Amino acid sequence: MSDLSSAGTAVGGAPVGGDGPTTDAPGSGGQERSASLWADARRQLMRDPVFVIAFLYILVVGSMAAFPKLWTSQDPRACNTDRSRISPSWEHPFGFDILGCDYYSHAIYGAWPSMVIAIMATGGIVVFGGVMGMLAGYYGGWVDAIISRAMDIVLSLPFLLGAIVFLTVIKRQNIWTLTLVLFLLAWPTVARITRGSVISSKDLDYVHAAKAVGARNSRLMFRHILPNAVAPMMVYATIVLGSFVAAEATLTFLGVGLQPPAQSWGIMISVHQVYFLEDPWLLLFPCGLLVGTVLSFILMGDALRDALDPKFR
Amino acid sequence: MGRYVIRRLLQFIPTVLGTMFLLHYLTSLAIQFSGNPVRALFGDRTPPPALLQAVTERLGYDDPCLGTRGDPCLFRPAETGSGLFGSGYELGLFFDRLANIFFRFDFGINLRQREVTDLVADAIPFTLKLLVIAILFEAIVGIAAGVLAGLRNGSFTDYLVKISTVFVISVPIFVLGLVVREFVGVKFGNVLRGQDWIPDVISAGMFSPGFKADYPWASLIIPGMVLGATSLAVTARLTRTSIMENIRADYVRTAKAKGLATKRVIGVHTLRNSLIPVITFLGVDIGAAMAGAVVTETIFNVPGIGRLVTMSARTGESSVVIGVVTMLVLVVLIANLLVDLLYAVLDPRIRYE
C-alpha cells in the first residue's frame, strides 16, 4: 500500500498545492525558506483541497461525538413504536427507526463510541508501540530479539479472528473491552515503523556527536532519535484511526461489539439491514457517515505523508 | 537457499507456539476476568449447580488456574509425585491444549458433543469455494487493472484505478457486502427472475441474495467478489507501482532495443519480474481472506467456517469459537510459511544469510 501516497492528489483531480512560487505572501519569502518541516507541511496541507475537505469532515464528526447537543435537541431514546420507520421529514431529517426513535439524533450520538474507541486505541498503540519500537531499535541485541518475536507473534494472529475470540469469551462488550482488543492486536505495526526509523537514524553523525558530549541514553532516544520517527508514526496513526472506526462497526455488525441499547453506527446498520428494500435511507445514512469518516481519515493520512516527505517537494 | 529454508522452518516453531500461547492467554484472561463463559449459555436463568459443573467440565473450563486473575496457566501444582524435575509443578492447561491439538488433533467440542473438527469438515467445502473465487477474481482483475494503470502513468485509466482503489479500501467490507446483497442480489436479481428467457443458473443462482445449495458455485460468485474486493484494490496498486518501477529498468530497454515486440517485452520480461511482490501478497492474502470470510459468509448466509464462527460467537459458544479460530490461525501460519519459501524460490536475488 506504499502507493497510497499519490492517491490524495488523484481524488482531488488536481495536483497538490505548493508547486507554484511560494512568494505570494510578500516580504516573508526568506522566512518561508528556512521554515521547519512542520511549518512547511502545514502550509502545504492547507493548500490541499482534499486534505481540507477531509479535515472539515472529521471536525464535523468529532464535534458530533464531543457535543451532540450542538447538533440535535432530540433524545435518541425517546421512542414511540407508533412512529416506526416514518420517512425523513423536515423536523426529523433522517426519519424514525424501527422502534420509532428519532434516527438523526441516533446518528449524532452514534459518533461518540466510534470516535472514542478509535482515539483511545490509537493513543495506546502510539505510546506503547512507540516505546517498544524505540527500545528494540535503540538497544538491539536480545532486547530487539524478544520484542521483534513478540511483534511477529501478534501480527500472525489475523485481527478479526483474534478480536472475535477475545470478545466472545469476555462477554462484556463495551467501549473499554473493544479498545483493549484493538490495542492488543494492533500495537506491533507502530512498533515496527518506529523500530525501522530508529535503526536508520541511530547511527547518524549528530547522534554520535551527542553521545560524545555525554548525553544519556534517554536524552539520545527522546531528544535526538525520536523526532525522526514522529512523521511516519503520525501518518500511520491517522490512517489507523480510520481503520479502527471501521473495525468497531464491523465487530458490532458481527454481534460481538457494542450491544443494542447503546448508540453506534454499527448497531444502526446491523439492526436495519433487513429493511433495506422498503426504506433504504435507514441503511444509507449510517453507512454514508461511516464510509465518509473512514475515507476522510485515509485521505488525511495520505496527504500528511505527501506533506511530510521532503522528496515530494 | 537450503540454509534459508531450514532457518525459516526453525523460526516457524516458536512462532506457532507463541501464537498458540497468545490465543490461549487472551481466552484465559477473558475467562479469569469475566467468569465462567458457560453461564452465558443460560442467558438470565440460573442453571442448577450440578448442570453448570458438568458443562464446565466437559468444555474444559474447570481448570483451577482459570480462577486466578492474570495466571498464564503454564504450570500447576502437581497432584501426584514431585512434578517436573522435582519442582512440585507439572505442565498446566496451556500444554494440555497444545497436546490435544498437535497429538490428538482435538480442537474441542460444541454443546451437543460434536467435535469442532467435524463441524469444520462440514463447513470447509463452502469456504474453499468462496476463497477460490475470491483469489481468482482479485488476481485476474487486480493484475489487469494494475498493468493497465502502470503502463500508462497519468492517463485516465491510471486515475480511474487510483481513485476507485482508494474508495474500495475505505469502504468497510460489511457495508459493501450489504449494499451488494440488497442492490445486486435482491433488486437486480428480482428483475432477472421476472424474465423467462434467462436461465435459472444466472437469475436464481448467480444473482441470488444468499447462498443456494442448488447452485453451489454460481451463488458463491458474488460473495467471492465481495470478499476479494479490498485485496483486489491492494493487488492493483501493488502491480501498478511494481510495473512502473520495472518499466524503467535497463533490461527492459535492452529488450526493446533488440527489437522484441511490445507484447513480449511487457508480457514476458516486465511482467515476470513485477509479479513477484504481487504473488507474495496474494499468498499472504489467502490467510487474510479466511478471516475476511467471517464477514462475507455472515452477510450472504454461506454455511462455511466464517458463519460457524459468527453464529457460535452470537450464541456464546466460546469453545467452538476458540477451536475454529485456533485451526484457522494454524492454516494462516502455514500459508505464510509457504509464501516465504515460495518467495525465495521465485526471486533468486534474495539472499538470506
XYZ file of C-alpha atoms in Angstrom:
666
model
C 0.000 0.000 0.000
C 3.043 2.200 -0.312
C 1.400 3.686 -3.296
C -1.457 5.195 -1.334
C 0.633 8.309 -1.068
C -0.218 9.516 -4.516
C -3.892 8.833 -4.069
C -4.589 12.057 -2.279
C -3.899 14.057 -5.388
C -5.750 11.661 -7.602
C -9.021 12.020 -5.778
C -8.997 15.775 -5.890
C -8.182 15.638 -9.566
C -5.707 18.470 -9.073
C -2.047 18.355 -8.166
C -1.174 19.095 -4.582
C -0.573 22.780 -3.999
C 2.881 24.079 -3.429
C 4.237 23.725 -6.951
C 3.872 27.429 -7.620
C 6.296 30.020 -6.349
C 5.942 30.494 -2.619
C 6.385 34.236 -2.718
C 2.735 35.177 -2.896
C 2.989 36.378 0.677
C 5.195 39.399 0.118
C 8.047 40.034 2.462
C 8.040 36.599 4.057
C 9.897 34.742 1.304
C 13.156 34.394 3.168
C 11.424 33.304 6.315
C 9.461 30.609 4.496
C 12.583 29.141 3.059
C 14.014 28.432 6.478
C 10.722 27.186 7.949
C 10.723 23.856 9.739
C 9.459 20.611 8.301
C 6.225 21.015 10.247
C 5.584 24.581 9.130
C 6.201 23.559 5.532
C 3.921 20.596 5.921
C 1.177 22.710 7.456
C 1.347 25.226 4.635
C 1.219 22.516 2.035
C -1.688 20.770 3.733
C -3.707 23.974 3.962
C -3.446 24.306 0.185
C -4.519 20.742 -0.472
C -8.281 20.762 -1.109
C -8.607 17.028 -0.402
C -6.978 17.413 2.994
C -9.042 20.457 3.897
C -12.320 18.748 2.987
C -11.386 15.570 4.846
C -10.257 17.600 7.844
C -13.506 19.587 7.934
C -15.488 16.356 7.729
C -13.557 14.925 10.666
C -14.130 18.160 12.594
C -17.869 17.804 11.996
C -17.895 14.162 13.100
C -15.643 14.983 16.053
C -17.979 17.744 17.210
C -20.908 15.310 16.870
C -19.064 12.960 19.197
C -17.933 15.604 21.664
C -21.006 17.890 21.733
C -24.046 16.004 20.439
C -26.287 18.690 21.975
C -24.880 21.113 19.432
C -26.403 19.119 16.604
C -29.679 17.885 17.954
C -32.046 18.656 20.765
C -33.855 15.320 20.373
C -33.294 12.423 22.732
C -32.393 9.252 20.788
C -34.056 7.167 23.498
C -37.425 8.890 23.319
C -39.120 6.241 21.233
C -42.690 5.568 20.261
C -43.461 2.485 18.194
C -46.347 4.346 16.517
C -43.728 6.209 14.538
C -41.797 3.121 13.417
C -39.941 3.666 10.140
C -41.507 7.007 9.175
C -39.626 8.531 6.243
C -37.375 11.568 6.620
C -39.136 14.900 7.002
C -38.079 18.468 7.699
C -38.216 18.154 11.506
C -36.746 14.668 11.504
C -34.190 14.723 8.677
C -33.314 11.018 8.986
C -36.835 9.838 9.833
C -37.541 7.247 12.535
C -36.015 3.825 13.097
C -37.765 0.522 13.650
C -38.509 1.288 17.305
C -39.806 4.748 16.453
C -36.798 6.650 17.794
C -35.524 9.766 16.055
C -32.896 8.452 13.632
C -30.992 11.703 13.200
C -30.223 12.016 16.896
C -29.259 8.332 16.977
C -26.766 9.008 14.190
C -25.362 12.027 16.046
C -24.992 10.174 19.339
C -23.631 7.154 17.424
C -20.473 9.075 16.524
C -19.291 9.050 20.142
C -18.388 5.348 20.649
C -16.644 5.047 17.273
C -14.531 8.119 17.805
C -13.725 7.396 21.448
C -12.686 3.819 20.723
C -10.590 4.858 17.735
C -8.862 7.701 19.594
C -8.160 5.738 22.761
C -6.872 2.686 20.912
C -4.727 4.797 18.592
C -3.297 6.717 21.533
C -2.498 3.441 23.218
C -0.751 1.863 20.274
C 1.246 5.018 19.507
C 2.574 5.278 23.071
C 3.132 1.579 23.758
C 4.183 0.606 20.228
C 6.395 3.668 20.040
C 8.200 2.791 23.271
C 8.580 -0.856 22.270
C 9.901 0.040 18.813
C 12.249 2.592 20.320
C 13.685 0.095 22.821
C 14.035 -2.612 20.167
C 15.700 -0.309 17.651
C 17.948 1.531 20.087
C 19.306 -1.330 22.173
C 19.261 -4.070 19.547
C 20.611 -7.453 20.640
C 18.432 -9.558 22.885
C 16.002 -6.720 23.644
C 15.339 -6.453 19.927
C 15.084 -10.218 19.570
C 12.427 -10.524 22.272
C 10.355 -7.551 21.152
C 10.546 -8.476 17.473
C 9.456 -12.026 18.178
C 6.523 -10.754 20.226
C 5.570 -8.456 17.333
C 5.729 -11.347 14.850
C 3.518 -13.456 17.049
C 0.845 -10.801 17.475
C 0.935 -9.949 13.768
C 0.451 -13.557 12.750
C -2.918 -13.639 14.501
C -5.477 -12.306 11.987
C -7.005 -9.201 13.500
C -10.662 -10.050 13.077
C -10.306 -13.610 14.373
C -8.363 -12.574 17.468
C -10.890 -9.868 18.260
C -13.853 -12.230 17.848
C -12.305 -14.830 20.166
C -11.480 -12.316 22.877
C -14.819 -10.531 22.758
C -16.820 -13.766 22.714
C -15.081 -15.144 25.731
C -15.058 -11.962 27.784
C -18.794 -11.378 27.187
C -18.565 -7.775 28.394
C -18.659 -5.970 25.108
C -18.329 -2.285 25.827
C -16.147 0.631 24.803
C -13.346 -0.462 27.115
C -13.057 -4.073 26.028
C -13.288 -3.069 22.353
C -10.500 -0.531 22.868
C -8.434 -3.106 24.706
C -8.703 -5.711 21.970
C -7.919 -3.210 19.197
C -4.911 -2.041 21.188
C -3.637 -5.544 21.959
C -3.773 -6.693 18.347
C -2.565 -3.529 16.612
C 0.442 -2.203 18.566
C 3.138 -4.184 16.684
C 2.674 -2.245 13.448
C 3.552 1.044 15.148
C 6.432 -0.663 16.930
C 7.730 -1.933 13.606
C 7.553 1.505 11.990
C 9.301 3.150 14.948
C 11.947 0.444 15.119
C 12.744 0.947 11.443
C 13.212 4.682 11.699
C 15.149 4.418 14.956
C 17.581 1.940 13.412
C 18.064 4.112 10.367
C 18.791 7.230 12.408
C 20.670 5.977 15.451
C 23.995 5.818 13.600
C 23.791 9.316 12.163
C 26.663 11.661 12.907
C 24.706 14.056 15.067
C 23.616 11.237 17.336
C 27.229 10.148 17.727
C 28.137 13.744 18.443
C 25.504 13.986 21.150
C 26.747 10.753 22.627
C 30.322 12.039 22.550
C 29.432 15.109 24.581
C 27.919 12.810 27.171
C 24.167 12.684 26.536
C 22.409 9.952 28.439
C 20.529 7.150 26.687
C 17.125 8.606 27.477
C 18.125 12.003 26.117
C 19.532 10.446 22.968
C 16.353 8.493 22.469
C 13.795 11.200 23.103
C 15.571 14.370 22.001
C 17.667 13.157 19.088
C 16.220 9.969 17.638
C 12.503 10.098 18.362
C 11.793 13.260 16.316
C 12.822 11.316 13.198
C 10.210 8.688 13.904
C 7.359 11.069 14.607
C 6.424 11.748 10.984
C 5.860 8.138 9.862
C 4.111 7.393 13.153
C 1.737 10.293 12.646
C 0.885 9.214 9.113
C 0.177 5.691 10.286
C -1.824 6.890 13.295
C -4.104 8.975 11.067
C -4.799 6.047 8.753
C -5.260 3.637 11.634
C -7.895 5.922 13.195
C -9.975 5.235 10.102
C -9.446 1.501 10.221
C -10.374 1.427 13.907
C -13.645 3.214 13.189
C -14.321 0.563 10.536
C -13.242 -2.250 12.858
C -15.597 -1.118 15.623
C -18.525 -1.075 13.200
C -17.549 -4.466 11.757
C -17.313 -6.139 15.168
C -20.603 -4.571 16.218
C -22.202 -5.783 12.997
C -20.966 -9.325 13.660
C -22.638 -9.224 17.077
C -19.500 -9.219 19.225
C -19.181 -5.445 19.533
C -21.462 -2.904 21.203
C -24.934 -4.163 22.033
C -28.251 -2.537 21.034
C -29.270 -0.230 23.867
C -26.074 1.666 23.084
C -25.975 4.047 20.107
C -23.486 3.386 17.362
C -23.347 3.401 13.574
C -22.564 -0.306 13.541
C -25.732 -1.018 15.528
C -27.796 1.206 13.221
C -26.558 -0.768 10.222
C -26.930 -4.240 11.692
C -30.408 -3.634 13.143
C -31.853 -2.181 9.948
C -30.185 -4.277 7.285
C -33.375 -6.264 6.610
C -35.405 -3.124 5.827
C -33.104 -2.024 3.063
C -35.547 -2.540 0.223
C -38.533 -0.761 1.736
C -36.636 2.034 3.474
C -33.115 2.276 2.084
C -32.438 5.520 3.968
C -32.347 3.518 7.220
C -29.132 1.966 5.946
C -27.750 4.696 3.722
C -27.424 7.382 6.417
C -25.270 5.385 8.862
C -23.307 3.755 6.016
C -22.634 7.162 4.491
C -21.420 8.625 7.781
C -19.225 5.603 8.432
C -17.664 5.446 4.968
C -17.145 9.208 4.967
C -15.277 9.046 8.264
C -13.043 6.152 7.236
C -12.342 7.726 3.850
C -11.521 11.085 5.423
C -9.001 9.572 7.799
C -7.308 7.637 4.991
C -7.160 10.671 2.698
C -5.805 12.818 5.534
C -3.113 10.237 6.188
C -2.132 10.207 2.518
C -1.973 13.981 2.321
C 0.051 14.054 5.525
C 2.511 11.541 4.108
C 2.987 13.634 0.969
C 3.440 16.792 3.021
C 5.913 15.293 5.471
C 8.071 13.648 2.826
C 10.628 16.187 1.588
C 11.094 14.176 -1.605
C 7.671 15.271 -2.830
C 8.505 18.979 -2.680
C 18.624 -21.199 -0.269
C 18.771 -24.509 1.617
C 20.022 -22.783 4.721
C 17.294 -20.196 4.397
C 14.632 -22.895 4.245
C 15.994 -24.573 7.361
C 16.212 -21.287 9.201
C 12.695 -20.343 8.246
C 11.381 -23.742 9.332
C 13.118 -23.437 12.676
C 11.655 -19.965 13.151
C 8.236 -21.361 12.393
C 8.125 -23.451 15.558
C 8.455 -20.633 18.128
C 6.014 -18.518 16.099
C 3.379 -21.256 16.166
C 3.901 -21.857 19.880
C 3.852 -18.125 20.557
C 0.663 -17.563 18.593
C -0.983 -20.508 20.314
C 0.077 -19.054 23.639
C -1.259 -15.616 22.732
C -4.611 -17.105 21.786
C -4.619 -19.196 24.955
C -3.688 -16.237 27.154
C -6.311 -13.969 25.581
C -9.041 -16.501 26.288
C -7.734 -17.353 29.772
C -7.575 -13.684 30.733
C -11.077 -13.137 29.439
C -12.361 -16.074 31.495
C -10.415 -15.003 34.570
C -11.829 -11.508 34.467
C -15.405 -12.168 33.449
C -16.133 -15.556 34.970
C -17.224 -18.877 33.572
C -18.292 -18.476 29.897
C -20.703 -21.398 30.311
C -23.059 -19.106 32.244
C -23.600 -17.100 29.053
C -25.283 -20.129 27.511
C -28.072 -19.983 30.051
C -28.894 -16.327 29.481
C -30.521 -14.756 32.519
C -31.631 -18.059 34.009
C -29.628 -19.538 36.865
C -28.555 -23.069 35.966
C -28.581 -25.806 38.602
C -25.052 -26.028 40.044
C -24.639 -29.672 39.055
C -25.509 -28.934 35.418
C -23.221 -25.911 35.347
C -20.428 -28.007 36.805
C -20.968 -30.802 34.292
C -20.994 -28.499 31.242
C -17.963 -26.577 32.523
C -16.035 -29.791 32.989
C -16.998 -31.148 29.587
C -15.904 -27.972 27.807
C -12.615 -27.915 29.700
C -13.151 -24.709 31.677
C -12.741 -26.355 35.090
C -9.001 -25.817 35.435
C -8.304 -24.044 38.755
C -5.867 -21.626 37.099
C -8.845 -20.012 35.324
C -9.886 -18.715 38.738
C -6.793 -16.625 39.427
C -6.573 -13.371 37.515
C -3.522 -12.934 35.316
C -2.338 -16.530 35.666
C -0.960 -17.646 32.284
C -1.889 -21.268 33.127
C 1.539 -22.578 32.176
C 2.132 -24.755 35.217
C 0.013 -26.146 38.016
C 0.913 -27.762 41.347
C 1.474 -31.465 40.778
C -1.257 -33.714 42.051
C 0.869 -36.851 42.248
C 4.597 -37.208 42.633
C 7.069 -34.378 42.678
C 6.204 -32.874 39.270
C 8.685 -31.642 36.692
C 12.288 -32.033 37.824
C 11.175 -32.237 41.434
C 9.830 -28.667 41.434
C 6.403 -29.686 42.652
C 4.769 -28.311 39.488
C 3.581 -30.054 36.371
C 2.661 -28.750 32.916
C -0.608 -26.802 33.026
C -3.617 -26.029 30.891
C -1.664 -24.486 28.022
C 0.340 -27.645 27.446
C -2.791 -29.786 27.781
C -4.356 -27.777 24.999
C -1.230 -27.998 22.845
C -1.104 -31.761 23.340
C -4.781 -32.054 22.406
C -4.251 -30.043 19.249
C -0.999 -31.486 17.968
C -1.107 -35.090 19.178
C -4.814 -35.903 19.158
C -5.998 -33.337 16.595
C -8.666 -32.357 19.102
C -9.915 -28.773 18.908
C -12.703 -29.160 21.473
C -16.403 -29.936 21.265
C -19.591 -27.926 20.995
C -22.533 -28.163 23.353
C -24.086 -31.102 21.553
C -20.911 -33.137 21.982
C -19.920 -32.724 18.339
C -16.229 -32.350 17.669
C -15.175 -28.959 16.311
C -13.163 -30.811 13.674
C -16.416 -32.378 12.418
C -18.160 -29.024 12.289
C -15.273 -27.574 10.335
C -15.162 -30.556 7.988
C -18.824 -29.945 7.144
C -18.284 -26.256 6.567
C -14.970 -26.184 4.763
C -16.085 -27.012 1.179
C -18.121 -23.803 1.030
C -15.327 -21.676 2.410
C -12.815 -23.196 -0.003
C -15.084 -22.469 -2.986
C -15.506 -18.921 -1.764
C -11.747 -18.499 -1.358
C -11.001 -19.854 -4.834
C -13.443 -17.402 -6.396
C -12.112 -14.501 -4.347
C -8.452 -15.181 -5.090
C -9.065 -15.753 -8.815
C -11.126 -12.569 -9.023
C -8.593 -10.397 -7.254
C -5.640 -11.909 -9.114
C -7.095 -11.579 -12.618
C -8.880 -8.252 -12.315
C -6.356 -6.744 -9.922
C -3.308 -7.567 -12.014
C -5.031 -6.488 -15.235
C -6.055 -3.152 -13.740
C -2.617 -2.650 -12.226
C -0.828 -3.383 -15.503
C -3.115 -1.032 -17.448
C -2.603 1.744 -14.930
C 1.127 1.163 -14.577
C 1.826 1.177 -18.311
C 0.003 4.440 -18.889
C 1.078 6.502 -15.937
C -1.006 9.655 -15.636
C -3.657 8.546 -18.107
C -7.381 8.321 -17.498
C -7.144 4.596 -16.682
C -4.427 5.344 -14.179
C -6.538 7.913 -12.344
C -9.594 5.703 -12.530
C -7.692 2.824 -10.924
C -6.175 5.071 -8.289
C -9.441 6.718 -7.292
C -11.532 3.563 -7.291
C -8.988 1.666 -5.223
C -8.957 4.356 -2.513
C -12.730 4.116 -2.318
C -12.768 0.336 -2.194
C -10.118 0.312 0.529
C -12.049 2.745 2.690
C -15.470 1.088 2.458
C -15.707 -1.479 5.277
C -16.296 -4.883 3.753
C -19.578 -5.450 5.581
C -21.044 -2.220 4.210
C -20.025 -3.240 0.707
C -21.465 -6.717 1.240
C -24.817 -5.419 2.493
C -25.204 -2.938 -0.336
C -24.257 -5.517 -2.958
C -26.591 -8.112 -1.462
C -29.568 -5.765 -1.490
C -28.963 -3.992 -4.805
C -27.491 -6.791 -6.915
C -28.886 -9.864 -5.190
C -32.377 -8.666 -4.405
C -33.289 -5.711 -6.636
C -31.412 -6.592 -9.819
C -31.959 -10.305 -9.152
C -35.711 -9.775 -8.938
C -35.697 -8.090 -12.330
C -33.782 -11.034 -13.797
C -36.029 -13.587 -12.139
C -39.004 -11.849 -13.772
C -37.647 -12.627 -17.259
C -38.343 -16.081 -18.645
C -35.548 -16.275 -21.170
C -32.742 -16.010 -18.601
C -31.506 -19.424 -17.410
C -32.044 -20.242 -13.759
C -28.321 -20.600 -13.109
C -27.957 -16.873 -13.666
C -31.195 -15.445 -12.326
C -31.745 -17.706 -9.314
C -28.172 -18.894 -8.811
C -25.644 -16.199 -9.517
C -27.832 -13.231 -8.640
C -29.410 -14.686 -5.534
C -29.181 -12.621 -2.363
C -27.653 -15.511 -0.441
C -26.103 -18.926 -0.801
C -28.258 -21.560 -2.554
C -27.437 -25.233 -2.102
C -28.753 -25.953 -5.613
C -26.122 -23.741 -7.209
C -23.035 -24.240 -5.046
C -20.690 -22.415 -7.422
C -22.932 -19.884 -9.146
C -24.390 -18.486 -5.945
C -20.917 -18.011 -4.463
C -19.600 -15.853 -7.309
C -20.887 -12.544 -5.963
C -19.936 -13.256 -2.314
C -16.482 -14.247 -3.560
C -16.148 -10.986 -5.458
C -17.124 -9.019 -2.346
C -14.594 -10.967 -0.300
C -11.855 -10.245 -2.819
C -12.718 -6.572 -3.338
C -10.382 -4.972 -0.797
C -7.452 -7.175 -1.713
C -8.190 -6.520 -5.356
C -7.578 -2.848 -4.740
C -4.319 -3.600 -2.959
C -3.246 -6.003 -5.731
C -3.958 -3.390 -8.380
C -1.927 -0.760 -6.546
C 0.948 -3.144 -5.913
C 1.066 -4.235 -9.559
C 0.909 -0.638 -10.724
C 3.870 0.512 -8.591
C 5.841 -2.590 -9.413
C 5.302 -2.217 -13.181
C 6.201 1.460 -13.017
C 9.475 0.614 -11.291
C 10.396 -2.173 -13.681
C 9.453 -0.464 -16.919
C 12.387 1.907 -16.482
C 14.863 -0.900 -15.801
C 17.833 -1.439 -18.091
C 16.876 -4.940 -19.103
C 13.527 -3.720 -20.408
C 15.281 -1.085 -22.512
C 17.637 -3.764 -23.829
C 14.716 -5.962 -24.744
C 13.096 -3.087 -26.611
C 16.361 -2.139 -28.278
C 16.945 -5.567 -29.697
C 13.592 -5.272 -31.429
C 11.283 -7.524 -29.473
C 7.581 -6.973 -29.899
C 5.993 -4.818 -27.183
C 3.748 -7.729 -26.276
C 6.763 -9.831 -25.429
C 8.616 -7.068 -23.626
C 5.640 -6.355 -21.385
C 4.151 -9.820 -21.117
C 7.333 -11.768 -20.515
C 10.186 -9.532 -19.463
C 8.477 -6.881 -17.363
C 5.551 -8.803 -16.000
C 7.577 -11.732 -14.749
C 9.691 -9.566 -12.503
C 6.890 -7.244 -11.488
C 4.658 -10.017 -10.302
C 6.988 -11.320 -7.590
C 5.697 -8.974 -4.863
C 2.143 -9.412 -6.136
C 2.297 -13.191 -5.856
C 3.679 -12.898 -2.348
C 0.838 -10.613 -1.433
C -1.730 -12.995 -2.900
C -0.271 -15.829 -0.861
C -0.438 -13.898 2.376
C -3.910 -12.799 1.405
C -5.221 -16.367 1.421
C -4.867 -16.221 5.182
C -6.417 -12.767 5.404
C -9.300 -13.878 3.187
C -10.052 -16.756 5.556
C -10.501 -14.185 8.294
C -12.488 -11.924 5.957
C -14.788 -14.830 5.137
C -16.258 -14.380 8.616
C -17.954 -11.185 7.471
C -18.808 -12.217 3.917
C -20.269 -15.570 4.875
C -22.386 -13.979 7.586
C -23.855 -11.475 5.145
C -24.521 -13.924 2.325
C -25.556 -16.766 4.607
C -22.916 -19.166 3.310
C -22.760 -22.188 5.643
C -18.949 -22.089 5.808
C -16.390 -21.713 8.560
C -16.838 -17.974 8.886
C -20.545 -18.223 9.590
C -19.823 -21.007 12.045
C -17.608 -18.568 13.962
C -20.160 -15.746 13.949
C -23.087 -17.938 14.890
C -21.160 -19.520 17.772
C -19.981 -16.094 18.878
C -23.553 -14.784 18.893
C -24.855 -17.697 20.952
C -21.867 -17.542 23.273
C -20.474 -20.983 22.411
C -16.939 -19.926 23.128
C -15.474 -23.431 22.894
C -16.398 -23.599 19.206
C -15.053 -20.115 18.526
C -11.741 -20.903 20.204
C -11.406 -24.245 18.410
C -12.208 -22.933 14.937
C -10.059 -19.848 15.301
C -7.134 -21.935 16.538
C -7.458 -24.084 13.450
C -7.703 -21.071 11.131
C -4.666 -19.468 12.718
C -2.636 -22.631 12.112
C -3.714 -22.590 8.459
C -2.751 -18.922 8.148
C 0.662 -19.575 9.697
C 1.339 -22.462 7.334
C 0.215 -20.367 4.356
C 2.608 -17.601 5.384
C 5.439 -20.097 5.723
C 4.805 -21.476 2.244
C 4.679 -17.982 0.800
C 8.026 -17.128 2.344
C 9.568 -20.275 0.891
C 7.977 -19.574 -2.496
C 9.389 -16.070 -2.402
C 12.898 -17.441 -2.020
C 12.346 -19.767 -4.972
C 10.857 -17.073 -7.214
C 13.411 -14.394 -6.580
C 16.992 -15.625 -6.613
C 18.170 -12.092 -5.920
C 17.030 -12.517 -2.351
C 19.908 -13.910 -0.336
C 19.141 -14.549 3.270
C 22.157 -15.080 5.448
